[in-house]
Coordinates of C-alpha atoms in Angstrom, one line a residue:
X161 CA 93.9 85.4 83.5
X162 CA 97.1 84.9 85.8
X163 CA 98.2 87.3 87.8
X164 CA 101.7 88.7 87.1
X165 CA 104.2 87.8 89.4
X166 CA 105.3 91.8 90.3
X167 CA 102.7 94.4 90.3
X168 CA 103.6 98.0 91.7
X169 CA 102.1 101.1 92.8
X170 CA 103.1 104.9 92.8
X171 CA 103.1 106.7 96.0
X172 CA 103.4 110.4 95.8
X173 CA 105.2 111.5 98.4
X174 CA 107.0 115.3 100.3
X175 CA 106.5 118.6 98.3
X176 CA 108.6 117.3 95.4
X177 CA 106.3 114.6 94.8
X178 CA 108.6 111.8 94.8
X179 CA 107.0 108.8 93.6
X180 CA 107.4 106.0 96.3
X181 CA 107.0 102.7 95.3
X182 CA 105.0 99.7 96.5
X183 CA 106.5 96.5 95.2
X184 CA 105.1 93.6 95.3
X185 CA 104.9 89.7 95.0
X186 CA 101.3 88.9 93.9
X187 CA 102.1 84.9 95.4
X188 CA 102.8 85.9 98.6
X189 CA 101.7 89.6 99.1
X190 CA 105.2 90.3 100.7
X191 CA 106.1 94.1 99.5
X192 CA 109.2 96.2 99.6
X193 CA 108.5 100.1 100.1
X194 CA 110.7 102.1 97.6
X195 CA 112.1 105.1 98.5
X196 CA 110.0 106.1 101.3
X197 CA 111.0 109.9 101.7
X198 CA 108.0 111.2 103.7
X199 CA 104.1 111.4 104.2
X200 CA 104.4 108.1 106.0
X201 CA 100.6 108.2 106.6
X202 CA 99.9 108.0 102.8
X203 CA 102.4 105.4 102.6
X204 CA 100.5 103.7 104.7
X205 CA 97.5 103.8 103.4
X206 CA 98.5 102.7 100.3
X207 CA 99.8 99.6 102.0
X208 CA 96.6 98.9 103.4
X209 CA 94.4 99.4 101.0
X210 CA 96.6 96.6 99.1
X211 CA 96.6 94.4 101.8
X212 CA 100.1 94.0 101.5
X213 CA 103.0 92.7 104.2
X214 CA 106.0 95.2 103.8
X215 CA 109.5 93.1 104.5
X216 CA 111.8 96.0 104.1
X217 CA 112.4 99.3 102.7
X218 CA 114.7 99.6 99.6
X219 CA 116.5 102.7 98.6
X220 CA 117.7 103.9 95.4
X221 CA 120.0 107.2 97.0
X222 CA 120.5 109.2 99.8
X223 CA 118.5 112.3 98.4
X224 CA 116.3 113.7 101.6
X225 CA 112.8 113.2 99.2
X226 CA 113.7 109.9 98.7
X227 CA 115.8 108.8 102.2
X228 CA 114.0 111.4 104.7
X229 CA 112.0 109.1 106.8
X230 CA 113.1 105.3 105.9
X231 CA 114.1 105.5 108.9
X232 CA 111.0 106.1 111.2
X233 CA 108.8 103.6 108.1
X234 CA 111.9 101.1 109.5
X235 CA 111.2 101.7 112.9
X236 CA 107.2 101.7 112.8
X237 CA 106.9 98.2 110.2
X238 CA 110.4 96.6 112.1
X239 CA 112.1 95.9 108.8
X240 CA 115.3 96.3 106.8
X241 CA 116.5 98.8 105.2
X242 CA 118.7 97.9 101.9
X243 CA 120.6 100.3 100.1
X244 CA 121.5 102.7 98.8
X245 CA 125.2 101.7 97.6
X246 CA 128.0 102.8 100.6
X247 CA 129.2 105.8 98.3
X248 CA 126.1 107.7 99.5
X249 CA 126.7 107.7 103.1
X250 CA 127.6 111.5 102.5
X251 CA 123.9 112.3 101.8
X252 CA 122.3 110.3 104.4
X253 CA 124.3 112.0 107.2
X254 CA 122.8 115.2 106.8
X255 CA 119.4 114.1 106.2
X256 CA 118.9 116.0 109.3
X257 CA 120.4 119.3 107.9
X258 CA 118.6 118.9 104.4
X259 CA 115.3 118.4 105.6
X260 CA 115.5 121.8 107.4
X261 CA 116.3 123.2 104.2
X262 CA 113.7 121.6 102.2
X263 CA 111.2 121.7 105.0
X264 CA 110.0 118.5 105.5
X265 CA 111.7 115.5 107.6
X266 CA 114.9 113.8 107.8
X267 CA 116.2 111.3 109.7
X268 CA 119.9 110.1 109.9
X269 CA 120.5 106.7 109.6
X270 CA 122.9 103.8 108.3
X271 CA 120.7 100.7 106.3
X272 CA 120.6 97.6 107.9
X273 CA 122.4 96.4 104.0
X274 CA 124.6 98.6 101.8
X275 CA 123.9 97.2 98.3
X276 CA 126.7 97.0 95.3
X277 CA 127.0 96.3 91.9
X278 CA 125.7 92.6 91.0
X279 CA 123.7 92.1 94.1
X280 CA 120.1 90.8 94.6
X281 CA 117.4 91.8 96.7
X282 CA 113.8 89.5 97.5
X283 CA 110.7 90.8 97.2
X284 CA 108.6 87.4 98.8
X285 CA 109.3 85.0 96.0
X286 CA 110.4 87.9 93.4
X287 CA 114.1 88.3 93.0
X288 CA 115.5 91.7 91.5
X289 CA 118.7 92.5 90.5
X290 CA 120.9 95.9 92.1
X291 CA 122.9 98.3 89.4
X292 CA 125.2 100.6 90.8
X293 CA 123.9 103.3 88.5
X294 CA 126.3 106.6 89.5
X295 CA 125.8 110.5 88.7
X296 CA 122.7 111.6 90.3
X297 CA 125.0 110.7 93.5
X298 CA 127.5 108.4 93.6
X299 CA 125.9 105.3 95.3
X300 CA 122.6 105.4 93.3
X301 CA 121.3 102.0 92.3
X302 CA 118.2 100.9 90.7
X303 CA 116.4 98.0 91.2
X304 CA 115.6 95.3 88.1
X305 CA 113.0 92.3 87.7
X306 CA 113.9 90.7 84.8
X307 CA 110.9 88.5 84.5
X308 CA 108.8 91.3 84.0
X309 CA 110.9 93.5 82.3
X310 CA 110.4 96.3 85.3
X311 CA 112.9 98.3 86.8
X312 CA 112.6 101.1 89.7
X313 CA 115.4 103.4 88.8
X314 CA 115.0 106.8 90.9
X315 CA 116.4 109.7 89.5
X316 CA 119.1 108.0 86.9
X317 CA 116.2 108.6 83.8
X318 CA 112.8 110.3 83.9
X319 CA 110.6 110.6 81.0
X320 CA 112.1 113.1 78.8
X321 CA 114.9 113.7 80.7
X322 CA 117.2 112.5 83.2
X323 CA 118.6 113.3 86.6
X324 CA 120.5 116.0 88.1
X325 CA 124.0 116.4 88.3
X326 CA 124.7 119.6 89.6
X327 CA 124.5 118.6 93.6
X328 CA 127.4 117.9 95.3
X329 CA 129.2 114.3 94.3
X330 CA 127.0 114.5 91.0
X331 CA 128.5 114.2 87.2
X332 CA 127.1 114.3 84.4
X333 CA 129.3 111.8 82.3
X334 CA 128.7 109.2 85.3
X335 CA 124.9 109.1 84.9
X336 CA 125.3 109.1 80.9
X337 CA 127.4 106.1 81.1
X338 CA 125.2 104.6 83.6
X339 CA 122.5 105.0 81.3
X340 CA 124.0 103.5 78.2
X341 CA 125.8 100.7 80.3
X342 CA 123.8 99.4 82.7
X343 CA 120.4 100.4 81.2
X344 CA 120.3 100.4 77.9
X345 CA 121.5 97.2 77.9
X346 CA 118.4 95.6 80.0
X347 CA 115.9 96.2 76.5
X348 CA 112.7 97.3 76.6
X349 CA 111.9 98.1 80.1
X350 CA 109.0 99.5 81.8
X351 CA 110.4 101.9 84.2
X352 CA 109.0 103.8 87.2
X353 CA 111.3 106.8 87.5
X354 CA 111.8 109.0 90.8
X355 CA 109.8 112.0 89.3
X356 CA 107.0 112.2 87.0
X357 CA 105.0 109.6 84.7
X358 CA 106.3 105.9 83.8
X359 CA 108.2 105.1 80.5
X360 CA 110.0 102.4 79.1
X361 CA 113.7 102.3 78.4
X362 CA 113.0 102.0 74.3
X363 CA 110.8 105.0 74.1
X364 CA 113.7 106.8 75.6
X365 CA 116.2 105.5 73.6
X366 CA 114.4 106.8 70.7
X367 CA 113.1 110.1 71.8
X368 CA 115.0 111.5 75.3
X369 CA 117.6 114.7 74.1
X370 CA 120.0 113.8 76.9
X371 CA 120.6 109.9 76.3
X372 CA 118.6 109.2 73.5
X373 CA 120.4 107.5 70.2
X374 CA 120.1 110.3 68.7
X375 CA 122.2 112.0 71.1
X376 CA 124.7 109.3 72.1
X377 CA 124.5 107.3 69.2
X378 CA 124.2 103.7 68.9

């Protein structure tokens, strides 16, 4: 049996066990780290263990789990950082200030890319599509492969529920809309989610009490 072009595994990472991401193109072995927010060592592991090449970090938002140490992963692998959209520069200049709070590190930075709306990021040979997907912050994006009907989206939809909007910069009707018109239109999508266990996109239309059909209609 072929291999599929994408394959992906979940990283666990900083006391709010984000899930970092390993992306990766199964033709070349070229891999983007996905929100890299701490426990570097672990990351590493995990890229090793794969056998993988990492040629850059990507970033959904500017949320210390998620951002806190892209920075030093940048520095140690000397690759790119792409994203999060501009709109979140206000989180990652006090990464600094929220990892004290949080206890665990941040490090300020700028990416090496600011992505937008209708952009494309490479993974090796894979090509994924950016949506500017605001309301958790404004400048969240998530990452889509159409091909294999993936998508990374952080915290825009978990299972069951969806992200919070009650930070500063968040709204609620922003992340609802982004939900119904950037994701809902993709179709059945497997989706890794910032928090928590995998779902796809048509098992939350029909269930999720937030954004479901039920709630929203159709």
């Amino acid at each position: 049996m072929s291999q599929p072009p994408l394959r992906a595994a979940i990283v666990p990472v900083t006391p709010l066990q984000q899930n970092c991401t390993l992306i990766w193109c199964t033709e070349t072995m070229k891999a983007a780290v996905v929100d890299p927010g701490g426990d570097l060592p672990r990351i590493k592991a995990a890229i090793a263990k794969e056998g993988l090449t990492v040629e850059k970090i990507l970033l959904t938002h500017g949320h210390i789990d998620h951002a806190g140490e892209a920075k030093p992963l940048s520095d140690d692998l000397g690759v790119p950082i792409e994203g999060p959209h501009e709109a979140d520069r206000f989180w990652l200049s006090r990464l600094d200030e929220d990892g004290r709070n949080y206890g665990i590190r941040g490090v300020v930075f700028e990416p090496d890319r600011w992505l937008d709306d209708g952009d494309t990021v490479t993974v090796g040979n894979l090509t994924l599509d950016v949506y500017l997907t605001p309301g958790h912050t404004p400048g969240h994006v998530i990452f889509h492969h159409a091909p294999s009907n993936f998508a990374q989206v952080g915290d825009v939809l978990f299972q069951g529920s969806i992200g919070r909007t009650d930070f500063p910069l968040g709204s609620f009707d922003d992340l609802v809309r982004s939900v119904r018109e950037k994701l809902w239109p993709l179709g059945d999508v497997a989706f890794v989610p910032g928090h928590g266990p995998a779902s796809t996109f048509a098992h939350e239309r029909r269930t999720n009490p937030f954004v479901g059909d039920a709630v929203l209609g159709k």
